[in-house]
Coordinates of C-alpha atoms and ligand atoms in Angstrom, one line a residue:
X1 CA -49.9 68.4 6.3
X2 CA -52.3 71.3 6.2
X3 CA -51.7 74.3 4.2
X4 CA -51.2 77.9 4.9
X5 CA -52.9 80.6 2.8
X6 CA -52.2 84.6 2.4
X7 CA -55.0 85.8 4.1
X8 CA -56.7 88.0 2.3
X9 CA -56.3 89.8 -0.9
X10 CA -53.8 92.5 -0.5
X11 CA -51.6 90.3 0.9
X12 CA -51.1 87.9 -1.4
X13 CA -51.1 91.4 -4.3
X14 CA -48.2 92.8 -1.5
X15 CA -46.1 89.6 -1.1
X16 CA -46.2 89.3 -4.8
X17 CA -45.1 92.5 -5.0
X18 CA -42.3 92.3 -2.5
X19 CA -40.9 89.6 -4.5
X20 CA -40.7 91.6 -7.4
X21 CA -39.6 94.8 -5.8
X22 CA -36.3 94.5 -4.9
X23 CA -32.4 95.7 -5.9
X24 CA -33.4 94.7 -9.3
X25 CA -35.7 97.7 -9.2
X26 CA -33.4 100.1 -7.1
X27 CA -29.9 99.4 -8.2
X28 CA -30.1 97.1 -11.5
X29 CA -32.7 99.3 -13.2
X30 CA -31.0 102.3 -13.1
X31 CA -28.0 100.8 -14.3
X32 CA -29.8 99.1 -17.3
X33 CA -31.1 102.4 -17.7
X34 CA -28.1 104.9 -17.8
X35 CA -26.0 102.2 -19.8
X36 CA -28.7 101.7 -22.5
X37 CA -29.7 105.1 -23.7
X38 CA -32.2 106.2 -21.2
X39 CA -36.1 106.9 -21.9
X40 CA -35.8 104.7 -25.2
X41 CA -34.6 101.9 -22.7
X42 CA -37.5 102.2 -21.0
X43 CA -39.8 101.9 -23.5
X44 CA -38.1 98.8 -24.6
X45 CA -38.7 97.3 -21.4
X46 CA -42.2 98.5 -20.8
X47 CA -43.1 96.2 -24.3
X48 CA -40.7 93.7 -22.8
X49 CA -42.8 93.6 -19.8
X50 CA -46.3 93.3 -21.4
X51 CA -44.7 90.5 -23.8
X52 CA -42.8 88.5 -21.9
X53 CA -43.3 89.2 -18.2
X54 CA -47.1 89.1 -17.8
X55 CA -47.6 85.9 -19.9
X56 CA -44.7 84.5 -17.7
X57 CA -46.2 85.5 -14.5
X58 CA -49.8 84.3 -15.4
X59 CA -48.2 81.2 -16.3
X60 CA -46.4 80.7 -12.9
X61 CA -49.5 82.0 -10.8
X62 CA -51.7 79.4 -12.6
X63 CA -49.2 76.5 -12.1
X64 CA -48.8 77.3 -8.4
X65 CA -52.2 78.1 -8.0
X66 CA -53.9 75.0 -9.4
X67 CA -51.8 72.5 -7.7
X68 CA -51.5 74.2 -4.3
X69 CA -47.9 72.7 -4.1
X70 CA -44.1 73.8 -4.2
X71 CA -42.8 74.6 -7.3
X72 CA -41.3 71.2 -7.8
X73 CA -44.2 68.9 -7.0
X74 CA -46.3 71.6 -9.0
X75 CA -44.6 70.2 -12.5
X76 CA -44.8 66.6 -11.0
X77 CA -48.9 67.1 -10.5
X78 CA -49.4 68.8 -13.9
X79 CA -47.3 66.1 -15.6
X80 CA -47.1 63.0 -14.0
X81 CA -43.6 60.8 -15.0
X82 CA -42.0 63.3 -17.2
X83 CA -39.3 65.5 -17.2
X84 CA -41.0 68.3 -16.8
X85 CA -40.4 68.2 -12.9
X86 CA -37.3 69.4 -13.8
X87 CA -38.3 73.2 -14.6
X88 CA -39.3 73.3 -10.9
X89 CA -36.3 71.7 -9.8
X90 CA -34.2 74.0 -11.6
X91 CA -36.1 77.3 -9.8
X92 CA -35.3 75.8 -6.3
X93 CA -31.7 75.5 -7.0
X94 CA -31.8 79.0 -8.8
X95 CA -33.9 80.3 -6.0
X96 CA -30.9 78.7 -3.7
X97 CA -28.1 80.6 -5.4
X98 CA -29.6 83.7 -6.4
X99 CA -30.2 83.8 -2.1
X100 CA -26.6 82.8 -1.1
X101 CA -25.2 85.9 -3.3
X102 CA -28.4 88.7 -3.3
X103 CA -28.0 88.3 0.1
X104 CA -24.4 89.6 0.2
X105 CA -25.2 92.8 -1.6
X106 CA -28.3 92.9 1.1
X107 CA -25.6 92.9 4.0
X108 CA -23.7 95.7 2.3
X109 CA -26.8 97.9 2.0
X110 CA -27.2 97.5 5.9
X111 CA -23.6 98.8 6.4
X112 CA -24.2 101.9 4.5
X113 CA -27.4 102.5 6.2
X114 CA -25.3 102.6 9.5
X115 CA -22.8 104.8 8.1
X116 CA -25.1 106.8 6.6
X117 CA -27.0 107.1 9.9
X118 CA -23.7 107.5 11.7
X119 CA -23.1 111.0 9.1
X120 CA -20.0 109.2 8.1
X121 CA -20.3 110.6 4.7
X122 CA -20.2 114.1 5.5
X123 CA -17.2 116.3 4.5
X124 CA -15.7 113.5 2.2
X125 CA -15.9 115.2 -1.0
X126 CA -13.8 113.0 -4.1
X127 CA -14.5 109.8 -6.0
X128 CA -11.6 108.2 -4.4
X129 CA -12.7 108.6 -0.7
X130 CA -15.9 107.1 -1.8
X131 CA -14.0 104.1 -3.3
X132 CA -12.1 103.5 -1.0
X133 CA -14.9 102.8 2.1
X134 CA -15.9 100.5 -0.5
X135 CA -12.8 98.8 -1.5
X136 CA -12.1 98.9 2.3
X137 CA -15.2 97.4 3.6
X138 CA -16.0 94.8 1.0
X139 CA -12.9 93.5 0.7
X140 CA -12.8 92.4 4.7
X141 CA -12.8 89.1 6.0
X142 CA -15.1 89.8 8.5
X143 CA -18.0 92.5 7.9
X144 CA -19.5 91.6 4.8
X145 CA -19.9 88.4 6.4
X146 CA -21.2 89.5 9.7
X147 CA -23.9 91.7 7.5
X148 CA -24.9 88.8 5.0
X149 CA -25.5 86.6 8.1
X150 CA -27.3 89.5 9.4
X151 CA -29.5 89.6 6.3
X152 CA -30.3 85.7 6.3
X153 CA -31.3 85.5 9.4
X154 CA -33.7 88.6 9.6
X155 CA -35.3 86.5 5.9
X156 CA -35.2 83.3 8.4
X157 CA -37.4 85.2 11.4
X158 CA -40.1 86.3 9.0
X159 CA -39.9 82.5 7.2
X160 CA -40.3 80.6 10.0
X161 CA -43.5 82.2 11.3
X162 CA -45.3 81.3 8.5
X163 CA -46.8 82.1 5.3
X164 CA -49.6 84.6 6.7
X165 CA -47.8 86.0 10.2
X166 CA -44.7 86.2 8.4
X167 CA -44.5 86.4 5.0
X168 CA -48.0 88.2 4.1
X169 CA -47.9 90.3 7.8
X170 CA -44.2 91.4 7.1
X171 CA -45.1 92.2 3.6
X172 CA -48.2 94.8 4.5
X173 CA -45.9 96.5 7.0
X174 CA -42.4 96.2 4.5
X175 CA -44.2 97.4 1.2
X176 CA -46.1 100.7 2.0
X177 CA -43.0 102.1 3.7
X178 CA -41.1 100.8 1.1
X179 CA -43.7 103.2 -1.4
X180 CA -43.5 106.4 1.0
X181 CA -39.6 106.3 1.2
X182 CA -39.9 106.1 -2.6
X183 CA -42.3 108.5 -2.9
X184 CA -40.4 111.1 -0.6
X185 CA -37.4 110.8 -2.5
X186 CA -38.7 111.2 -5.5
X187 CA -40.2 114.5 -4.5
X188 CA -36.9 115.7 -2.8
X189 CA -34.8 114.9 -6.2
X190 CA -37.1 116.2 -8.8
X191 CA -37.6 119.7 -7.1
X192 CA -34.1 120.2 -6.3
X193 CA -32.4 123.0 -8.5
X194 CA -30.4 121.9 -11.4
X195 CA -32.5 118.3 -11.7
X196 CA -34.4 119.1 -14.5
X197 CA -32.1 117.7 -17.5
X198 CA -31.9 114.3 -15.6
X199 CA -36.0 114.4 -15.4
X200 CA -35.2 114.5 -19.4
X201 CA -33.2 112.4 -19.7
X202 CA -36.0 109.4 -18.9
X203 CA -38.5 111.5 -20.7
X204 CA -37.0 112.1 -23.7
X205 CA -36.5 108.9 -25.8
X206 CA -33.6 108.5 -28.5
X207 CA -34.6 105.7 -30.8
X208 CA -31.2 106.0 -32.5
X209 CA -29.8 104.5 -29.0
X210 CA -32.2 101.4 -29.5
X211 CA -29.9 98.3 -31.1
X212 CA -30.3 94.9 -30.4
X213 CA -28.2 94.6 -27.4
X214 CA -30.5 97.2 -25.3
X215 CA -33.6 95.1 -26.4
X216 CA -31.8 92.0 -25.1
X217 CA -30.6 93.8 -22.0
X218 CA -34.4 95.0 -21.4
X219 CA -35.6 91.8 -21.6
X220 CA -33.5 90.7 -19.1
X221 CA -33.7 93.2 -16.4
X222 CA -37.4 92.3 -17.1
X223 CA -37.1 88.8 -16.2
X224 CA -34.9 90.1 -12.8
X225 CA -37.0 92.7 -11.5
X226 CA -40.5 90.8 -12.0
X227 CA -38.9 87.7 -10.1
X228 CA -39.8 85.3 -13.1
X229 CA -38.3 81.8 -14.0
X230 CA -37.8 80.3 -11.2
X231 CA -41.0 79.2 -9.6
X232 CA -41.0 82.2 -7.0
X233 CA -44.0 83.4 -7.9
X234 CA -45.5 79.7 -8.4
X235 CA -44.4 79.2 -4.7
X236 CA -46.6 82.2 -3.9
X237 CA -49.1 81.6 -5.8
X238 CA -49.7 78.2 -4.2
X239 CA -50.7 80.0 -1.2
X240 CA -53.3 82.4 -3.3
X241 CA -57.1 82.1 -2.4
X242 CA -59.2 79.9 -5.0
X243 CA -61.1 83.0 -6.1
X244 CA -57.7 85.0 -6.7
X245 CA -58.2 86.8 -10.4
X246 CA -54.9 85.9 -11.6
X247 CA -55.1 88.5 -14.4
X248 CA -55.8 91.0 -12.7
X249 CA -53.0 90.1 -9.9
X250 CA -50.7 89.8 -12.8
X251 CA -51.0 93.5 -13.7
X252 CA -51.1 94.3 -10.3
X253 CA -47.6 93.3 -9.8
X254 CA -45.9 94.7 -13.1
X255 CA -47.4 97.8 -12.6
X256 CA -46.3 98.1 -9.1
X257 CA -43.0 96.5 -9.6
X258 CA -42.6 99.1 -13.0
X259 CA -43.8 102.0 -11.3
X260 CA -41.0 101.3 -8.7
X261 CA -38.1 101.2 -10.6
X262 CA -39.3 104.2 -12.7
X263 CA -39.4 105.8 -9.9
X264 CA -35.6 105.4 -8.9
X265 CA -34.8 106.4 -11.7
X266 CA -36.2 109.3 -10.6
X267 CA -34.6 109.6 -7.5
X268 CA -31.1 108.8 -8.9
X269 CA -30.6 110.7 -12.2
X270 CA -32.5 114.1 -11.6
X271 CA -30.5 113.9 -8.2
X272 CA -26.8 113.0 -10.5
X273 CA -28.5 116.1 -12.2
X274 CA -28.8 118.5 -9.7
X275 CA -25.5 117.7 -7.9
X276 CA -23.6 118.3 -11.8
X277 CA -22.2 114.9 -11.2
X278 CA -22.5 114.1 -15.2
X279 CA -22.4 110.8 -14.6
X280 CA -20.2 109.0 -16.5
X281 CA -20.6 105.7 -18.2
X282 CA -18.2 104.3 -15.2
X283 CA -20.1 105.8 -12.7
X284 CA -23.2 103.3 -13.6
X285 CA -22.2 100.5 -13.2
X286 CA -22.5 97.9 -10.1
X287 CA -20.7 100.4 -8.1
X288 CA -23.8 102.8 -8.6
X289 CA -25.4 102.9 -5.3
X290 CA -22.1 102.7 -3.3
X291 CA -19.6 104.8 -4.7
X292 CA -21.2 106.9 -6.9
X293 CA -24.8 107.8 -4.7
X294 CA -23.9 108.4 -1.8
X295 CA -21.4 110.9 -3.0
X296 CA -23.9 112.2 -5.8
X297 CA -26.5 113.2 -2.6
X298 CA -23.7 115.0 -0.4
X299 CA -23.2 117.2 -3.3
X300 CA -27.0 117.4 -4.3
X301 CA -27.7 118.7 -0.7
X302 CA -24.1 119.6 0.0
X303 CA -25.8 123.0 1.0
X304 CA -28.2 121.6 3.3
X305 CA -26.4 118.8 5.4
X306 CA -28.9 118.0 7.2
X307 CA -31.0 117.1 3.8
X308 CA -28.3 115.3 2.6
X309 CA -27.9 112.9 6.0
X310 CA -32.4 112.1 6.1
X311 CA -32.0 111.8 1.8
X312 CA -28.9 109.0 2.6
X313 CA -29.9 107.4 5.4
X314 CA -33.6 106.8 3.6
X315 CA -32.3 105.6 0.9
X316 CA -30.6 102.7 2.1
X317 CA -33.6 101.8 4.8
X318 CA -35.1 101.5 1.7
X319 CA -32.8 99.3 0.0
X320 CA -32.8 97.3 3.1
X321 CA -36.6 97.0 3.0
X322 CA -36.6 96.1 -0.8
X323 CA -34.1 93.6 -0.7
X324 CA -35.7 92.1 2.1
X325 CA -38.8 91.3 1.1
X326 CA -37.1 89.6 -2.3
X327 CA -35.2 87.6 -0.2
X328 CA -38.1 86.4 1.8
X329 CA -39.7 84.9 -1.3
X330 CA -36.4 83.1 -2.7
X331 CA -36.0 81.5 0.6
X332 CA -39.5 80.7 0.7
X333 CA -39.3 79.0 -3.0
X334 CA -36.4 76.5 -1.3
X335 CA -38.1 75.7 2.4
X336 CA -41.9 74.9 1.0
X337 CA -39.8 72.5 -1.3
X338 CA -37.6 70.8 1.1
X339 CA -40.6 70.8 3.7
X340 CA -43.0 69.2 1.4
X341 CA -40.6 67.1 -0.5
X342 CA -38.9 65.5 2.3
X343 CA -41.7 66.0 5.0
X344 CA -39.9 68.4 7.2
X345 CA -40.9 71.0 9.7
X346 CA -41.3 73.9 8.2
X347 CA -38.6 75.6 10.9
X348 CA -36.4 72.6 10.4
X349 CA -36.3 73.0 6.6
X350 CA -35.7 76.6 7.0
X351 CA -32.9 76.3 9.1
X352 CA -31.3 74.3 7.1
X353 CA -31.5 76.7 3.6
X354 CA -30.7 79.4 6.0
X355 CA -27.1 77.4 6.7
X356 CA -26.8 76.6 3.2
X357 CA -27.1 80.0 2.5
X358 CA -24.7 81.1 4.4
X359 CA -22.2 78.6 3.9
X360 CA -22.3 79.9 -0.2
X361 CA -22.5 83.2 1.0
X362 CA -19.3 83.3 2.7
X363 CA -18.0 82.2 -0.5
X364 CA -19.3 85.1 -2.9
X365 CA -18.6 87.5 0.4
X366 CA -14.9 86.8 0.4
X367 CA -14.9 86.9 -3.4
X368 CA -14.4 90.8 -2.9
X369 CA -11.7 89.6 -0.8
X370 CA -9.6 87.3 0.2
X371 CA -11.4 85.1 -2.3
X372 CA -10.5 87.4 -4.6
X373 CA -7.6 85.1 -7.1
X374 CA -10.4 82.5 -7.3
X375 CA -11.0 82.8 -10.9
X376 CA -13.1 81.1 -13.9
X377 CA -13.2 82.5 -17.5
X378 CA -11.8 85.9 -15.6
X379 CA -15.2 85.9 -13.1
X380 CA -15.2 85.8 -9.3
X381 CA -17.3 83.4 -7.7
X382 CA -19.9 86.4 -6.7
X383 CA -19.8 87.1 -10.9
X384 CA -19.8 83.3 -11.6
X385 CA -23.1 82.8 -9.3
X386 CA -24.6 86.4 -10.7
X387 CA -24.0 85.3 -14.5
X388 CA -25.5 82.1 -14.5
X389 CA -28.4 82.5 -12.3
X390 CA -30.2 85.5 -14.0
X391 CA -28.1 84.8 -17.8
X392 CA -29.1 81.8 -17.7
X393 CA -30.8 79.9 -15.1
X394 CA -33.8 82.8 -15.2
X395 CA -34.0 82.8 -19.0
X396 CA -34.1 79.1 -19.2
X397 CA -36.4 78.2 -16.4
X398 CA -38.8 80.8 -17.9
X399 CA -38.5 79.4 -21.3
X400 CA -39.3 76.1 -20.1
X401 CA -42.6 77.8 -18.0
X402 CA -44.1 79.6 -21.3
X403 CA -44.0 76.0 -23.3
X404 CA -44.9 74.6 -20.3
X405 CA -48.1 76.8 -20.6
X406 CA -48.3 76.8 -23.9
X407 CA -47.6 73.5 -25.8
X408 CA -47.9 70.9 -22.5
X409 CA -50.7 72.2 -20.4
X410 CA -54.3 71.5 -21.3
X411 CA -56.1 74.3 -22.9
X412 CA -59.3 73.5 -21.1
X413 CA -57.4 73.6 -17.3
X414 CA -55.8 76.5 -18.4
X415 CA -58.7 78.8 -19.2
X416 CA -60.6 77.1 -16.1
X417 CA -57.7 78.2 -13.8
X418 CA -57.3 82.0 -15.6
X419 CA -61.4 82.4 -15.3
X420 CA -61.7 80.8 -11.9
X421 CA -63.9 78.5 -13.1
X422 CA -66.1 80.5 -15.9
X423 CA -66.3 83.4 -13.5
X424 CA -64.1 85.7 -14.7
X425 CA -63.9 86.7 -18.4
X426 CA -61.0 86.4 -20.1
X427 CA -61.5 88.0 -24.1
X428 CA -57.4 88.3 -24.1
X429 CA -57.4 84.0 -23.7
X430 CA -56.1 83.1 -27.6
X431 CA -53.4 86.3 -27.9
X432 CA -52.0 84.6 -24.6
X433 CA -51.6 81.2 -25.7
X434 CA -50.1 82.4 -29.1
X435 CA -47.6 84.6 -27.3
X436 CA -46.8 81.9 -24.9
X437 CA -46.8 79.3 -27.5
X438 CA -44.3 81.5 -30.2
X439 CA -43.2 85.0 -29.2
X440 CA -41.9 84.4 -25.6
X441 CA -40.3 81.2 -26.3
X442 CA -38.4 82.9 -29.0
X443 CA -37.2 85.6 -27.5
X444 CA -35.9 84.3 -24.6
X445 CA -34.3 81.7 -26.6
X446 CA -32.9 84.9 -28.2
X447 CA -31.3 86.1 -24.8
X448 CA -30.0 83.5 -23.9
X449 CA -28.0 83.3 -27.2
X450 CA -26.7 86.6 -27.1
X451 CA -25.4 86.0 -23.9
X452 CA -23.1 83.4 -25.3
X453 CA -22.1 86.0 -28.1
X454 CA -24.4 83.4 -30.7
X455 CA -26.9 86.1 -31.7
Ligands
LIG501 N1 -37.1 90.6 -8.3 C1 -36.0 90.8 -7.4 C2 -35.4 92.2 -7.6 O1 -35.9 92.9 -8.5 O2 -34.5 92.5 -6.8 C3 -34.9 89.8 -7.5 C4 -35.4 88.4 -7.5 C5 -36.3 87.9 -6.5 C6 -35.2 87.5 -8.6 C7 -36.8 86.6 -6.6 C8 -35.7 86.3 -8.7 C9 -36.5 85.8 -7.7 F1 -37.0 84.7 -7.8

């Protein structure tokens, strides 16, 4: 079967990027963020990035690269009749999961668009009215459902026309508006009156904040947000041009993908600032962007209505447009697989993830629901699918990548593949096989630990 390419090199850099981009960067980070101690936090996960996330991500764009395949015949290829298949295995049916519930928090972020575009937020004034079009609308049976189905099958139009007139078109058009709606709310929260000790806070680092726990929780959000361990960006990267420098790509992505999220943060707590919100440590949690936001900008602007209706409504477009282009590539990770594996149309293959996905989003939908009783170790089955996708699926998939890289992988393919060939130069070449061989190994392996209270 032939195979489809990006077409040129901002697409690929954009599609990347779109994977990366995404509610990790607009409603996780700020979370991670307010919860662990501000600026310090973000230095933590600035090293976390450079450590751990780039020698990932040039491990996964090399992989993909070289072996032009999906993410499970990529390990097959590179290690004929071993187990290593498995890592890529394991990213399909991460990718898979991760879909089925990021999807429904994608269908809830297309309801508050509407309401925010139908003013419903005006005049409501208290936490509990807030909470309670929450409570109201993701606990029904129907809705959430309607939204998340939404959500899929918008991911399944721009899937099934292919990698260049769907994912890498869609991904041109989806990421620079993405970046102006950013940039315009950045501008609007910063200059408003009153923002200027939230601007502090994510300037002003407190090392005393720094403990163990917010170095773990920074290497995880970095794992989330960059889209790494689960052969999304090896899916990607199959479809990169032979002269693609992967290095450079690499930074490309983190910076992008960083420079996002720091700017949400700027959106979010200058705007908490302004409207004297103080948030409190409740206020950041999951329930961030829709209890505690949309409430935070109709005091912010309270005095300008019609600023706080364009400042809402933007917001969640942009949400919408994040989330989707993340949910483009995890379906993509699981339709090149089951199309190449099983010799499949590509729409055939698609419509079938897109079913699956559906089916198991139902399930984490009515988990806010009706669902609600069904209960392991105290977790819904949204929290169940969350917890083990990105505590540990993530983690250990991109464990698996950076020995993978480092210990399997032969040195002489791997500095072909980085310097296209003797092309490009790469000085940094022995730092990134020590780091991949010892430090990121080790630190995810100390992650994952922590999350089972070991460490
Ligand atoms: N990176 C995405 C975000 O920040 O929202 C989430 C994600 C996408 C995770 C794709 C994993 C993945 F493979």
């Amino acid at each position: 079967m032939e195979r489809e390419n990006f077409g040129s090199k901002i697409g690929a850099i954009l599609a990347a990027a779109g994977s990366a981009v995404g509610l990790g960067n607009i409603w996780r980070f700020p979370i991670e963020t307010g919860r662990n101690g501000g600026a310090a936090f973000i230095l933590v996960y600035i090293g976390c990035i450079i450590l751990l996330g780039m020698p990932i991500m040039m491990s996964e764009f090399l992989i993909g690269r070289h072996t032009q395949s999906n993410t499970a015949r990529a390990y097959q290829k590179l290690a004929p009749g071993t187990p290593w298949k498995w890592v890529g295995r394991l990213g399909v049916f991460t990718g898979f999961f991760i879909l089925s519930y990021y999807a429904v928090v994608a269908g809830w972020t297309v309801e508050y668009a509407l309401l925010a575009l139908g003013n419903q937020f005006q005049g409501m004034t208290t936490k509990e009215e807030y909470e309670r079009v929450f409570t109201d609308f993701s606990s029904d049976p129907v809705w959430p459902i309607v939204w998340l189905i939404v959500f899929i099958l918008l991911t399944h139009f721009v899937i099934v026309r292919g990698v260049a007139r769907g994912i890498e078109r869609w991904s041109k058009v989806l990421m620079p508006l993405l970046f102006i709606i950013v940039a315009v709310l950045v501008v609007c929260s910063v200059s408003m009156p009153g923002a200027g000790s939230g601007v502090e806070f994510l300037l002003r680092p407190d090392f005393s904040k720094v403990t163990g726990k917010v170095v773990l929780n920074a290497m995880g959000q970095a794992f989330y947000s960059l889209s790494l361990g689960m052969g999304c960006l090896c899916t990607y990267a199959s479809y990169f041009d032979r002269k693609t420098n992967l290095a450079k790509t690499t930074l490309q992505v983190c910076i992008i993908d960083t420079l996002i999220a720091l700017m949400a943060g700027f959106i979010i707590f200058p705007a908490a600032a302004a409207a004297n919100y103080g948030l409190a440590p409740q206020d950041i949690g999951p329930n961030l962007i829709f209890i505690t936001l949309p409430n935070v900008f109709q005091h912010a602007f309270g005095a300008v209505p019609a600023l706080a209706y364009v400042f809402s409504a933007m917001f969640y477009l942009l949400l919408i447009v994040a989330a989707l282009t993340s949910t483009i590539s995890m379906h993509e990770v699981v339709t090149s697989y089951m199309s190449e594996e099983f010799n499949l149309k590509r729409s055939r293959s698609a419509l079938i993830e897109t079913t699956l996905s559906i089916v198991l989003g139902i399930f984490c939908a009515l988990s806010f629901g009706k669902l609600a009783d069904w209960r392991l170790l105290d977790m819904t089955i949204f929290d169940i699918f969350d917890w083990t996708a990105s505590n540990i699926c993530l983690p250990v998939g991109g464990m698996f990548i950076a020995l993978f890289t480092g210990w399997y992988l032969d040195r002489q393919l791997f500095r072909d593949e980085i310097t296209n060939g003797g092309t490009v130069r790469a000085p940094y070449f022995k730092v990134l096989i020590f780091v991949l061989r010892y430090i990121t190994p080790l630190l995810i392996l100390a992650i994952i630990l922590s999350n089972f209270g070991l460490f």
